Short mmCIF file of C-alpha atoms in Angstrom, two decimals:
data_model
loop_
_atom_site.label_atom_id
_atom_site.label_comp_id
_atom_site.label_asym_id
_atom_site.label_seq_id
_atom_site.Cartn_x
_atom_site.Cartn_y
_atom_site.Cartn_z
CA MET A 1 50.51 -50.72 -76.92
CA ALA A 2 50.35 -48.89 -79.66
CA LEU A 3 46.99 -50.58 -80.27
CA LEU A 4 45.71 -50.09 -77.25
CA ALA A 5 46.61 -46.03 -77.37
CA LEU A 6 44.41 -45.32 -80.30
CA PRO A 7 41.01 -46.29 -79.60
CA ALA A 8 41.26 -45.34 -75.75
CA ALA A 9 42.58 -41.69 -77.19
CA ALA A 10 39.08 -41.53 -79.18
CA GLN A 11 37.31 -42.10 -75.48
CA VAL A 12 39.27 -39.68 -73.00
CA LYS A 13 36.60 -38.09 -70.66
CA SER A 14 37.86 -34.77 -68.67
CA GLY A 15 38.20 -34.99 -65.06
CA SER A 16 35.41 -33.37 -64.10
CA GLU A 17 33.20 -36.68 -65.22
CA PHE A 18 34.79 -38.32 -62.16
CA LEU A 19 33.99 -35.89 -59.36
CA SER A 20 31.35 -36.80 -56.67
CA PRO A 21 28.02 -35.13 -58.25
CA GLY A 22 28.84 -32.68 -54.94
CA MET A 23 32.16 -31.18 -56.66
CA ALA A 24 30.51 -31.00 -59.76
CA ARG A 25 28.17 -28.92 -58.57
CA GLN A 26 30.50 -27.03 -56.68
CA GLN A 27 33.08 -26.99 -59.64
CA ALA A 28 30.12 -25.16 -61.74
CA ASP A 29 28.81 -22.91 -59.54
CA GLU A 30 30.68 -19.33 -59.25
CA THR A 31 29.05 -19.07 -55.80
CA ARG A 32 31.04 -21.96 -54.39
CA ASN A 33 34.38 -22.51 -57.03
CA PRO A 34 37.30 -20.81 -54.80
CA GLY A 35 39.26 -20.95 -58.13
CA PHE A 36 37.44 -17.87 -59.92
CA PHE A 37 38.71 -15.70 -57.19
CA TRP A 38 42.42 -16.24 -59.06
CA VAL A 39 40.33 -15.72 -62.09
CA GLU A 40 39.20 -12.26 -60.51
CA GLN A 41 42.81 -11.50 -59.43
CA GLY A 42 44.01 -12.33 -63.04
CA GLU A 43 41.80 -10.06 -64.53
CA GLY A 44 42.91 -7.48 -62.51
CA LEU A 45 46.64 -7.79 -62.74
CA PHE A 46 45.90 -7.96 -66.53
CA SER A 47 44.39 -4.57 -66.71
CA ALA A 48 47.20 -2.99 -63.59
CA ARG A 49 50.04 -0.80 -65.08
CA PRO A 50 53.66 -1.84 -63.77
CA PRO A 51 55.79 0.61 -62.60
CA GLN A 52 57.77 1.15 -65.96
CA GLY A 53 56.20 -0.87 -68.70
CA GLN A 54 52.95 -1.58 -70.12
CA ALA A 55 49.44 -3.44 -68.99
CA CYS A 56 48.87 -6.65 -70.86
CA ILE A 57 45.37 -5.23 -72.17
CA VAL A 58 47.62 -2.31 -74.10
CA CYS A 59 48.73 -4.86 -76.48
CA HIS A 60 45.83 -7.31 -75.79
CA ALA A 61 42.63 -5.15 -76.27
CA GLU A 62 39.52 -7.06 -76.01
CA PRO A 63 40.85 -9.94 -74.08
CA ARG A 64 37.29 -11.75 -74.24
CA GLN A 65 37.78 -11.58 -77.97
CA SER A 66 41.60 -11.40 -78.81
CA LEU A 67 42.85 -14.08 -76.23
CA ARG A 68 39.15 -16.86 -76.74
CA GLY A 69 40.38 -19.53 -77.29
CA ALA A 70 44.43 -19.07 -76.91
CA ALA A 71 44.99 -21.46 -73.97
CA THR A 72 43.35 -24.50 -76.09
CA ARG A 73 46.42 -24.52 -78.00
CA TYR A 74 48.84 -24.86 -75.74
CA PRO A 75 51.64 -26.05 -74.98
CA GLN A 76 52.88 -25.20 -78.21
CA VAL A 77 56.55 -24.54 -80.10
CA ASP A 78 57.61 -21.42 -80.21
CA ALA A 79 58.59 -20.07 -83.53
CA ALA A 80 61.46 -17.82 -82.57
CA SER A 81 63.68 -19.82 -79.96
CA GLY A 82 62.15 -23.35 -80.98
CA LYS A 83 61.32 -24.08 -77.36
CA LEU A 84 58.32 -25.64 -75.59
CA LEU A 85 55.81 -23.06 -74.08
CA ASN A 86 52.89 -23.92 -72.31
CA LEU A 87 50.44 -21.07 -71.35
CA GLU A 88 52.87 -20.69 -68.25
CA GLY A 89 55.47 -19.95 -70.35
CA ARG A 90 54.01 -17.65 -72.69
CA ILE A 91 52.53 -15.58 -69.93
CA GLU A 92 56.39 -15.31 -68.76
CA GLN A 93 57.37 -14.43 -71.87
CA CYS A 94 55.16 -11.58 -72.59
CA ARG A 95 56.10 -10.57 -68.94
CA VAL A 96 59.57 -9.91 -69.08
CA GLU A 97 60.34 -9.62 -73.03
CA ARG A 98 57.68 -7.46 -73.66
CA GLN A 99 56.21 -5.96 -70.17
CA THR A 100 60.06 -5.68 -69.51
CA GLN A 101 59.04 -6.75 -65.81
CA PRO A 102 60.64 -9.81 -63.26
CA ALA A 103 58.97 -13.01 -63.89
CA PHE A 104 56.33 -13.82 -62.08
CA GLY A 105 57.87 -17.27 -61.15
CA HIS A 106 56.54 -20.66 -60.92
CA GLU A 107 53.62 -20.98 -58.82
CA SER A 108 53.55 -18.00 -57.55
CA ALA A 109 50.23 -16.65 -56.59
CA GLU A 110 50.02 -14.03 -59.41
CA LEU A 111 51.17 -16.90 -62.36
CA LEU A 112 48.32 -18.92 -61.33
CA ALA A 113 45.87 -15.87 -61.29
CA MET A 114 46.77 -15.03 -64.96
CA THR A 115 47.10 -18.43 -66.09
CA ALA A 116 43.74 -18.94 -64.98
CA TYR A 117 42.21 -15.69 -66.24
CA ILE A 118 43.94 -16.37 -69.53
CA ALA A 119 42.76 -20.39 -69.70
CA SER A 120 39.12 -19.25 -68.48
CA LEU A 121 38.52 -17.11 -71.66
CA SER A 122 38.42 -20.36 -73.04
CA ARG A 123 36.26 -22.24 -71.28
CA GLY A 124 33.98 -24.41 -73.44
CA LEU A 125 36.21 -24.41 -76.41
CA PRO A 126 37.87 -27.78 -77.77
CA MET A 127 41.49 -28.54 -76.72
CA ASP A 128 43.75 -28.43 -80.22
CA VAL A 129 47.24 -28.85 -79.83
CA ALA A 130 49.49 -29.39 -82.80
CA THR A 131 51.28 -32.29 -82.55
CA ASP A 132 52.85 -32.85 -85.80
CA GLY A 133 55.27 -30.27 -87.60
CA ALA A 134 57.27 -28.98 -84.75
CA ALA A 135 55.84 -30.12 -82.21
CA LYS A 136 56.20 -33.56 -83.35
CA PRO A 137 59.70 -34.46 -81.11
CA PHE A 138 57.90 -32.99 -78.02
CA TYR A 139 54.64 -34.83 -78.27
CA GLU A 140 56.31 -38.43 -79.11
CA ALA A 141 58.78 -37.43 -76.00
CA GLY A 142 55.79 -37.18 -74.31
CA LYS A 143 53.96 -40.11 -75.21
CA ALA A 144 57.45 -42.39 -74.19
CA PHE A 145 57.08 -41.03 -70.85
CA PHE A 146 53.46 -41.22 -70.25
CA GLU A 147 53.70 -44.94 -71.31
CA ARG A 148 57.42 -45.68 -69.53
CA ARG A 149 56.87 -47.50 -66.34
CA GLN A 150 58.66 -45.75 -63.32
CA GLY A 151 59.46 -45.38 -59.72
CA GLN A 152 59.48 -47.89 -57.11
CA LEU A 153 56.26 -48.51 -57.97
CA ASN A 154 57.34 -49.59 -61.48
CA LEU A 155 53.93 -47.90 -62.75
CA SER A 156 53.34 -46.18 -65.83
CA CYS A 157 50.96 -43.21 -66.30
CA GLN A 158 49.25 -44.93 -68.49
CA GLN A 159 48.83 -47.82 -66.82
CA CYS A 160 46.89 -46.09 -64.12
CA HIS A 161 45.33 -43.35 -66.60
CA ASP A 162 44.45 -45.73 -69.38
CA GLY A 163 43.85 -49.30 -67.60
CA LEU A 164 42.40 -48.53 -64.61
CA VAL A 165 40.26 -45.39 -65.87
CA GLY A 166 37.22 -45.74 -63.06
CA GLN A 167 39.07 -47.51 -60.07
CA LYS A 168 38.89 -46.12 -57.19
CA LEU A 169 42.19 -45.93 -55.50
CA ARG A 170 41.84 -44.49 -51.73
CA GLY A 171 39.53 -41.79 -51.88
CA ASP A 172 40.22 -40.56 -55.84
CA THR A 173 38.35 -42.36 -58.75
CA ILE A 174 41.14 -42.52 -61.62
CA SER A 175 41.09 -40.21 -64.74
CA HIS A 176 42.22 -40.09 -67.84
CA GLY A 177 44.38 -37.63 -66.31
CA ALA A 178 43.35 -35.05 -69.12
CA GLY A 179 44.47 -32.12 -67.21
CA THR A 180 41.79 -29.75 -68.98
CA GLY A 181 41.09 -28.07 -65.96
CA TYR A 182 44.20 -26.43 -64.91
CA PRO A 183 45.23 -24.39 -62.98
CA ALA A 184 42.88 -25.92 -60.89
CA TYR A 185 41.40 -25.22 -57.22
CA ARG A 186 42.57 -28.59 -55.46
CA LEU A 187 40.94 -29.41 -52.01
CA GLU A 188 44.46 -31.02 -51.31
CA TRP A 189 46.01 -28.00 -52.00
CA ASN A 190 43.50 -25.79 -50.29
CA SER A 191 44.45 -23.68 -53.38
CA VAL A 192 44.59 -23.22 -56.82
CA GLY A 193 47.97 -25.22 -58.75
CA SER A 194 49.21 -26.09 -61.86
CA LEU A 195 49.24 -28.89 -63.90
CA HIS A 196 52.99 -29.62 -63.79
CA ARG A 197 52.04 -29.21 -59.47
CA ARG A 198 49.23 -32.03 -60.36
CA LEU A 199 52.04 -34.36 -62.30
CA ARG A 200 54.61 -34.00 -59.28
CA ALA A 201 52.13 -35.41 -57.36
CA CYS A 202 51.52 -38.16 -59.81
CA SER A 203 55.30 -38.73 -59.67
CA LEU A 204 55.67 -38.75 -56.53
CA GLY A 205 52.71 -41.32 -55.72
CA VAL A 206 54.44 -44.04 -57.73
CA ARG A 207 58.28 -42.95 -56.13
CA ALA A 208 59.61 -41.66 -59.05
CA THR A 209 61.58 -38.49 -59.94
CA GLN A 210 59.74 -35.66 -59.56
CA PHE A 211 60.84 -32.70 -62.61
CA ASP A 212 60.91 -29.25 -62.19
CA PHE A 213 58.03 -26.76 -62.96
CA GLY A 214 58.46 -25.63 -66.00
CA SER A 215 61.28 -28.87 -66.70
CA PRO A 216 61.42 -29.75 -70.57
CA GLU A 217 60.01 -33.48 -68.90
CA TYR A 218 56.70 -32.19 -67.48
CA LEU A 219 56.50 -29.70 -70.90
CA ALA A 220 56.27 -32.93 -73.14
CA LEU A 221 54.11 -34.77 -71.15
CA GLU A 222 51.65 -31.30 -71.12
CA LEU A 223 51.42 -31.54 -74.69
CA TYR A 224 51.15 -35.51 -74.77
CA LEU A 225 48.00 -35.09 -72.53
CA ALA A 226 46.76 -31.97 -74.76
CA GLY A 227 46.92 -33.77 -77.79
CA ARG A 228 45.25 -37.03 -76.13
CA ALA A 229 42.60 -34.43 -74.40
CA LYS A 230 41.80 -32.92 -78.37
CA ASP A 231 38.27 -31.76 -78.55
CA LEU A 232 37.82 -31.82 -74.95
CA PRO A 233 36.45 -28.15 -73.28
CA VAL A 234 38.77 -26.17 -71.77
CA GLU A 235 37.32 -26.00 -67.54
CA THR A 236 39.31 -23.93 -65.74
CA PRO A 237 39.39 -23.22 -62.95
CA ALA A 238 37.91 -26.89 -62.25
CA ILE A 239 37.51 -28.09 -58.75
CA ARG A 240 39.30 -31.30 -57.76
CA ARG A 241 40.29 -33.52 -54.38
CA MET B 1 30.95 -16.02 -25.41
CA SER B 2 33.11 -17.15 -28.47
CA SER B 3 36.09 -15.84 -27.11
CA SER B 4 36.04 -17.99 -23.82
CA ILE B 5 35.33 -20.94 -25.87
CA SER B 6 38.35 -20.98 -27.70
CA LEU B 7 40.53 -19.93 -25.12
CA ARG B 8 39.44 -23.30 -22.73
CA SER B 9 39.57 -25.17 -26.20
CA ARG B 10 42.95 -24.08 -27.18
CA ALA B 11 44.40 -24.79 -23.76
CA ILE B 12 43.00 -28.57 -24.99
CA GLU B 13 45.72 -29.29 -27.05
CA PRO B 14 48.43 -30.14 -24.83
CA ASN B 15 46.64 -32.19 -22.63
CA ARG B 16 43.20 -32.65 -23.37
CA ARG B 17 41.60 -34.81 -20.67
CA ALA B 18 43.47 -32.88 -17.82
CA VAL B 19 42.15 -29.59 -19.15
CA LEU B 20 38.51 -30.82 -19.78
CA ALA B 21 38.54 -32.51 -16.14
CA GLY B 22 39.19 -28.93 -14.77
CA ALA B 23 36.75 -27.04 -17.01
CA ALA B 24 33.71 -29.68 -16.31
CA ALA B 25 34.31 -29.11 -12.28
CA GLY B 26 33.88 -25.65 -13.18
CA LEU B 27 30.61 -26.01 -14.88
CA ALA B 28 29.34 -28.15 -12.25
CA LEU B 29 29.21 -31.11 -14.13
CA ALA B 30 28.35 -33.70 -11.32
CA GLY B 31 24.25 -33.01 -11.62
CA LEU B 32 24.57 -33.89 -15.67
CA PRO B 33 21.79 -37.01 -16.02
CA ALA B 34 22.67 -39.98 -17.83
CA PRO B 35 21.40 -39.78 -20.94
CA ALA B 36 23.59 -37.42 -22.21
CA PHE B 37 26.68 -39.66 -22.05
CA ALA B 38 24.43 -42.63 -23.52
CA ALA B 39 24.63 -41.51 -27.03
CA GLY B 40 28.49 -40.85 -28.14
CA THR B 41 31.35 -41.37 -26.36
CA PRO B 42 32.04 -39.44 -22.76
CA GLU B 43 34.33 -37.08 -24.62
CA LEU B 44 31.73 -36.13 -26.70
CA SER B 45 29.24 -35.46 -24.64
CA GLU B 46 31.57 -33.21 -22.10
CA PHE B 47 32.10 -31.18 -25.26
CA VAL B 48 28.79 -30.80 -25.83
CA ALA B 49 27.79 -30.48 -22.19
CA ARG B 50 30.24 -27.61 -21.93
CA ILE B 51 28.78 -25.56 -24.65
CA THR B 52 24.98 -26.53 -22.82
CA GLU B 53 26.66 -25.77 -19.72
CA GLY B 54 25.48 -28.87 -18.25
CA ALA B 55 21.83 -29.04 -19.85
CA VAL B 56 20.54 -31.92 -22.18
CA PRO B 57 20.05 -31.36 -25.24
CA LEU B 58 16.62 -32.05 -26.86
CA ARG B 59 17.37 -34.85 -29.88
CA GLU B 60 14.94 -33.41 -32.28
CA GLY B 61 14.37 -30.93 -34.56
CA VAL B 62 17.83 -30.34 -35.96
CA THR B 63 18.69 -31.64 -39.24
CA LEU B 64 22.55 -32.28 -40.10
CA ALA B 65 23.33 -33.08 -43.68
CA ILE B 66 26.97 -33.79 -44.20
CA PRO B 67 28.30 -36.47 -46.79
CA PRO B 68 29.20 -39.81 -44.60
CA LEU B 69 32.16 -40.29 -46.90
CA VAL B 70 34.06 -37.51 -47.33
CA GLU B 71 36.59 -37.08 -50.26
CA ASN B 72 38.75 -34.42 -48.36
CA GLY B 73 38.60 -33.41 -44.92
CA ASN B 74 40.16 -29.74 -45.99
CA SER B 75 36.91 -28.94 -47.08
CA VAL B 76 33.52 -30.87 -46.39
CA ASP B 77 30.35 -29.00 -46.92
CA VAL B 78 27.43 -29.20 -43.97
CA ARG B 79 24.03 -27.96 -43.76
CA VAL B 80 22.27 -27.46 -40.33
CA ALA B 81 18.23 -26.74 -40.53
CA VAL B 82 16.36 -26.28 -37.13
CA GLU B 83 12.58 -26.55 -37.09
CA SER B 84 11.84 -22.96 -35.54
CA PRO B 85 9.28 -20.31 -36.15
CA MET B 86 11.89 -17.83 -35.50
CA THR B 87 9.76 -15.36 -34.13
CA GLU B 88 10.62 -13.12 -31.20
CA GLN B 89 9.69 -15.21 -28.49
CA ASN B 90 10.63 -18.79 -30.32
CA HIS B 91 13.91 -18.87 -32.07
CA VAL B 92 17.68 -20.26 -32.75
CA ARG B 93 19.92 -18.05 -31.04
CA TRP B 94 23.35 -20.27 -32.26
CA ILE B 95 23.87 -22.94 -33.98
CA HIS B 96 27.47 -24.77 -32.62
CA LEU B 97 29.42 -27.39 -34.43
CA ILE B 98 31.73 -29.77 -32.91
CA ALA B 99 34.56 -32.24 -33.97
CA ASP B 100 35.52 -34.58 -31.39
CA LYS B 101 38.62 -35.00 -33.16
CA ASN B 102 39.70 -32.07 -34.06
CA PRO B 103 42.85 -31.10 -32.50
CA PHE B 104 40.61 -28.43 -31.82
CA PRO B 105 37.27 -29.66 -31.42
CA ASP B 106 34.92 -26.63 -31.28
CA MET B 107 34.90 -25.49 -35.28
CA ALA B 108 31.95 -22.80 -35.59
CA ARG B 109 28.89 -20.73 -34.31
CA LEU B 110 26.68 -19.42 -35.81
CA HIS B 111 24.57 -16.76 -34.33
CA LEU B 112 21.25 -16.10 -35.65
CA GLY B 113 18.12 -14.52 -34.24
CA PRO B 114 14.39 -13.75 -35.15
CA ARG B 115 15.72 -11.81 -38.01
CA ALA B 116 17.27 -14.86 -40.02
CA GLY B 117 13.30 -15.88 -40.88
CA ARG B 118 15.04 -19.28 -41.46
CA ALA B 119 17.00 -21.36 -38.84
CA GLU B 120 19.26 -23.02 -41.87
CA ILE B 121 22.93 -22.42 -42.12
CA SER B 122 25.06 -24.25 -44.44
CA THR B 123 29.53 -24.38 -44.42
CA THR B 124 32.65 -25.44 -45.27
CA LEU B 125 34.58 -27.47 -42.37
CA ARG B 126 37.80 -29.03 -42.00
CA LEU B 127 37.64 -32.56 -40.30
CA ALA B 128 41.03 -34.16 -39.59
CA GLN B 129 39.87 -37.72 -39.55
CA SER B 130 36.91 -40.12 -39.26
CA GLN B 131 35.27 -38.91 -36.36
CA ARG B 132 31.53 -37.82 -35.16
CA VAL B 133 30.25 -34.44 -36.15
CA THR B 134 27.63 -32.93 -33.71
CA ALA B 135 25.54 -29.34 -34.02
CA VAL B 136 24.17 -27.88 -31.15
CA ALA B 137 21.64 -25.19 -31.25
CA ALA B 138 20.72 -23.12 -28.66
CA LEU B 139 16.87 -22.11 -28.29
CA SER B 140 15.63 -18.56 -27.09
CA ASP B 141 13.36 -20.69 -24.51
CA GLY B 142 16.69 -21.75 -22.86
CA ARG B 143 16.49 -25.07 -24.04
CA PHE B 144 18.86 -27.38 -26.90
CA ALA B 145 18.95 -29.18 -29.85
CA MET B 146 21.21 -31.43 -31.02
CA ALA B 147 21.93 -34.15 -34.01
CA GLU B 148 25.04 -35.81 -34.83
CA ALA B 149 26.39 -37.37 -37.90
CA ASP B 150 29.41 -39.88 -38.11
CA VAL B 151 31.65 -39.07 -41.20
CA VAL B 152 34.33 -41.19 -42.80
CA VAL B 153 37.26 -39.15 -44.20
CA THR B 154 39.27 -40.88 -46.92
CA LEU B 155 42.62 -39.88 -48.09
CA SER B 156 43.77 -38.79 -51.28
CA ALA B 157 45.66 -40.99 -53.21
CA CYS B 158 48.65 -39.21 -54.75
CA ILE B 159 50.19 -37.01 -51.45
CA ASP B 160 51.51 -33.42 -52.84
CA GLY B 161 55.25 -33.27 -53.13
CA GLY B 162 55.25 -29.75 -54.56
CA MET C 1 44.89 -12.37 -49.92
CA PHE C 2 41.50 -11.62 -49.30
CA ASN C 3 38.49 -11.46 -51.46
CA ALA C 4 34.54 -12.36 -50.89
CA ARG C 5 31.90 -13.42 -53.30
CA ILE C 6 28.45 -11.82 -51.73
CA THR C 7 25.37 -13.68 -53.66
CA MET C 8 22.20 -12.69 -53.02
CA PRO C 9 18.93 -11.56 -54.82
CA ALA C 10 19.10 -7.57 -54.90
CA GLU C 11 15.36 -7.05 -54.47
CA ALA C 12 13.17 -8.61 -52.30
CA LYS C 13 9.51 -8.23 -51.37
CA ALA C 14 8.77 -7.14 -47.73
CA GLY C 15 8.59 -10.05 -45.32
CA GLU C 16 10.32 -12.34 -48.09
CA ILE C 17 13.12 -14.45 -46.74
CA VAL C 18 16.53 -14.09 -48.59
CA GLU C 19 19.37 -16.52 -48.47
CA ILE C 20 22.93 -14.72 -48.29
CA ARG C 21 25.79 -17.00 -49.64
CA VAL C 22 29.38 -15.73 -48.84
CA LEU C 23 32.50 -17.12 -50.51
CA THR C 24 35.59 -16.10 -49.30
CA ARG C 25 39.26 -16.30 -50.02
CA HIS C 26 41.48 -16.62 -47.33
CA PRO C 27 43.88 -19.44 -46.33
CA MET C 28 42.53 -20.04 -42.86
CA ASP C 29 46.10 -21.10 -41.81
CA ARG C 30 45.70 -23.13 -38.69
CA GLY C 31 48.87 -22.79 -37.48
CA GLY C 32 51.63 -25.27 -36.17
CA GLN C 33 53.16 -26.12 -38.91
CA SER C 34 57.27 -26.24 -39.15
CA ASP C 35 58.20 -22.74 -40.75
CA GLY C 36 61.35 -24.12 -41.96
CA LYS C 37 63.53 -22.14 -39.04
CA GLY C 38 62.92 -23.91 -36.12
CA GLY C 39 59.31 -22.36 -35.32
CA THR C 40 56.03 -22.72 -35.94
CA VAL C 41 53.65 -20.80 -38.23
CA PRO C 42 51.34 -18.72 -36.03
CA ARG C 43 47.41 -19.01 -36.56
CA LYS C 44 46.15 -16.80 -38.85
CA ILE C 45 42.06 -17.44 -39.49
CA LEU C 46 39.61 -15.08 -39.86
CA ASN C 47 37.97 -15.23 -36.39
CA ARG C 48 34.87 -13.84 -36.94
CA LEU C 49 32.44 -12.68 -39.71
CA THR C 50 29.07 -10.60 -39.02
CA ALA C 51 26.42 -8.72 -41.36
CA THR C 52 24.32 -5.79 -39.88
CA TYR C 53 21.57 -4.64 -41.81
CA ALA C 54 19.39 -1.94 -41.22
CA GLY C 55 20.88 -1.46 -37.82
CA ASP C 56 20.80 -4.61 -36.35
CA GLN C 57 23.37 -7.54 -36.34
CA ILE C 58 21.33 -10.18 -38.77
CA PHE C 59 24.55 -12.89 -38.13
CA ARG C 60 27.39 -13.72 -36.73
CA PHE C 61 29.89 -16.98 -37.69
CA ASP C 62 32.61 -17.56 -34.80
CA MET C 63 35.15 -19.30 -36.96
CA HIS C 64 37.75 -21.56 -35.49
CA THR C 65 40.34 -23.74 -37.00
CA GLY C 66 37.99 -26.72 -37.82
CA VAL C 67 36.64 -24.26 -40.73
CA ALA C 68 38.05 -24.50 -43.94
CA SER C 69 40.46 -22.37 -46.29
CA ASN C 70 38.39 -20.04 -48.40
CA PRO C 71 35.30 -21.06 -46.64
CA PHE C 72 32.22 -20.91 -47.99
CA VAL C 73 28.70 -19.70 -45.21
CA SER C 74 25.30 -19.04 -46.16
CA PHE C 75 22.53 -18.04 -44.05
CA THR C 76 18.88 -16.16 -44.65
CA THR C 77 17.29 -13.06 -43.43
CA ARG C 78 13.77 -11.16 -43.93
CA ALA C 79 13.94 -8.30 -45.91
CA VAL C 80 12.56 -5.67 -44.12
CA ALA C 81 13.84 -2.62 -45.19
CA THR C 82 16.03 -1.11 -48.38
CA GLY C 83 19.55 -0.83 -47.24
CA ASP C 84 22.93 -2.25 -46.88
CA ILE C 85 23.82 -5.31 -45.80
CA VAL C 86 27.17 -4.82 -44.16
CA PHE C 87 29.75 -7.77 -43.96
CA GLU C 88 32.75 -7.67 -41.87
CA TRP C 89 35.61 -10.24 -41.35
CA ARG C 90 38.00 -9.73 -38.31
CA GLU C 91 40.98 -11.79 -39.03
CA ASP C 92 43.51 -12.90 -36.50
CA GLY C 93 45.89 -10.02 -35.27
CA GLY C 94 43.26 -7.48 -35.68
CA ALA C 95 42.95 -6.91 -39.51
CA THR C 96 39.49 -6.04 -40.60
CA TYR C 97 37.60 -6.54 -44.18
CA THR C 98 34.12 -4.93 -45.14
CA ARG C 99 31.93 -5.92 -48.12
CA THR C 100 28.79 -4.20 -48.67
CA SER C 101 26.12 -5.34 -50.80
CA ARG C 102 22.68 -3.30 -51.25
CA LEU C 103 18.99 -4.73 -51.26
CA THR C 104 16.25 -3.16 -52.29
CA VAL C 105 12.89 -3.81 -50.61
CA THR C 106 9.80 -3.81 -52.97
#
């Protein structure tokens, strides 16, 4: 397994490379990719002043520069709490602690929009999460999860997303599961959804436990996927089947 | 025009065949020539006949571009082009899209006119399953033209539980 | 939440045929699914888009449940005079939404 993991990881490709030409064109075309509606909504929310409290943009002036690249470094360990935070988690932290507003909530249109907006500011930049130091135990936990067989089908993530890459599974072509385009617009959802929503679909696919949005299990998995996807560009909002 | 279609078609849902028979009677389908039935399933030709008020559409001049293998029926790109000079005297009035196996077969009608310059549209459709998609164009001289395409709709591998 | 992205050239020569591309944010809820309370969700779709330009309706899109969520549509029009192209959507229940794009004809 260890032997397998290294060379495979060096060749991890974006999910976009497994799209049909039609969907790849649609993803690249802002006049066709509905994901940009969420980006636009997020951009609006970012400058909107809540009833009591400051707009995000007051503290994060010039977000196109100041937050450019931020998404490439998530998930990361929060220095103060020692917890692993993904981009959604960091946004909610600012929302609650700094903006003093109620959390948007997982999978709410607002959190998806804000996450899509902030991630879109890093479009084209290479993923670059820390997997050592304080992040190491989380990364290792994510890796173990990825390699563990699970569910009624007794399949690991790795069996599909390393071993069967390029194979057809019903309507899908199995990719490396890089997850570098999330939040993404999925035709199946008719909407934008988070990476954790996608992970829940894969867990269900093998009849395994579906963990909650923002659960420690999926956060660790997200860190592992992000580490594995090192140097792949951020593509949010991607289009997926 | 569209509202009468939606009323009739909505009524199709509970008992499509029975209601269609009624609708067909109202449209005096009895005189419909046989060739219209030769092409597709009887039901599909009934849908077409309802839209053309019994007239048999020409099978030329309409290009219907739709992927034969669809990755997800939730959003399917379709493009329709009709050969027409699009002048005041000779133009396409509308293009109607039908999916005979959708719960609601009438998908859309796009009204054009001489101001369009070109009779070419594209849109995104929802297909409930593998089936035949039909585009019917109404021409300004009272005739109709149509094209059909068979579409296979595959399912997505991981159903969404979240 | 409704939104629309209209893509067309800002300028055209008189007589030129321009392509208008419209992407809309709307769930196009076809209805009929369980609402979790013993009832069903009512249909809520955009049922019509009209475009008017230089005094005339140049395009009308009658939509039923067979039109995708967040639908896209493209059509063409001949540039005749500088003016606004006005897009109006009608939603089940009667709400309407409008957007305007200017076409300068040279």
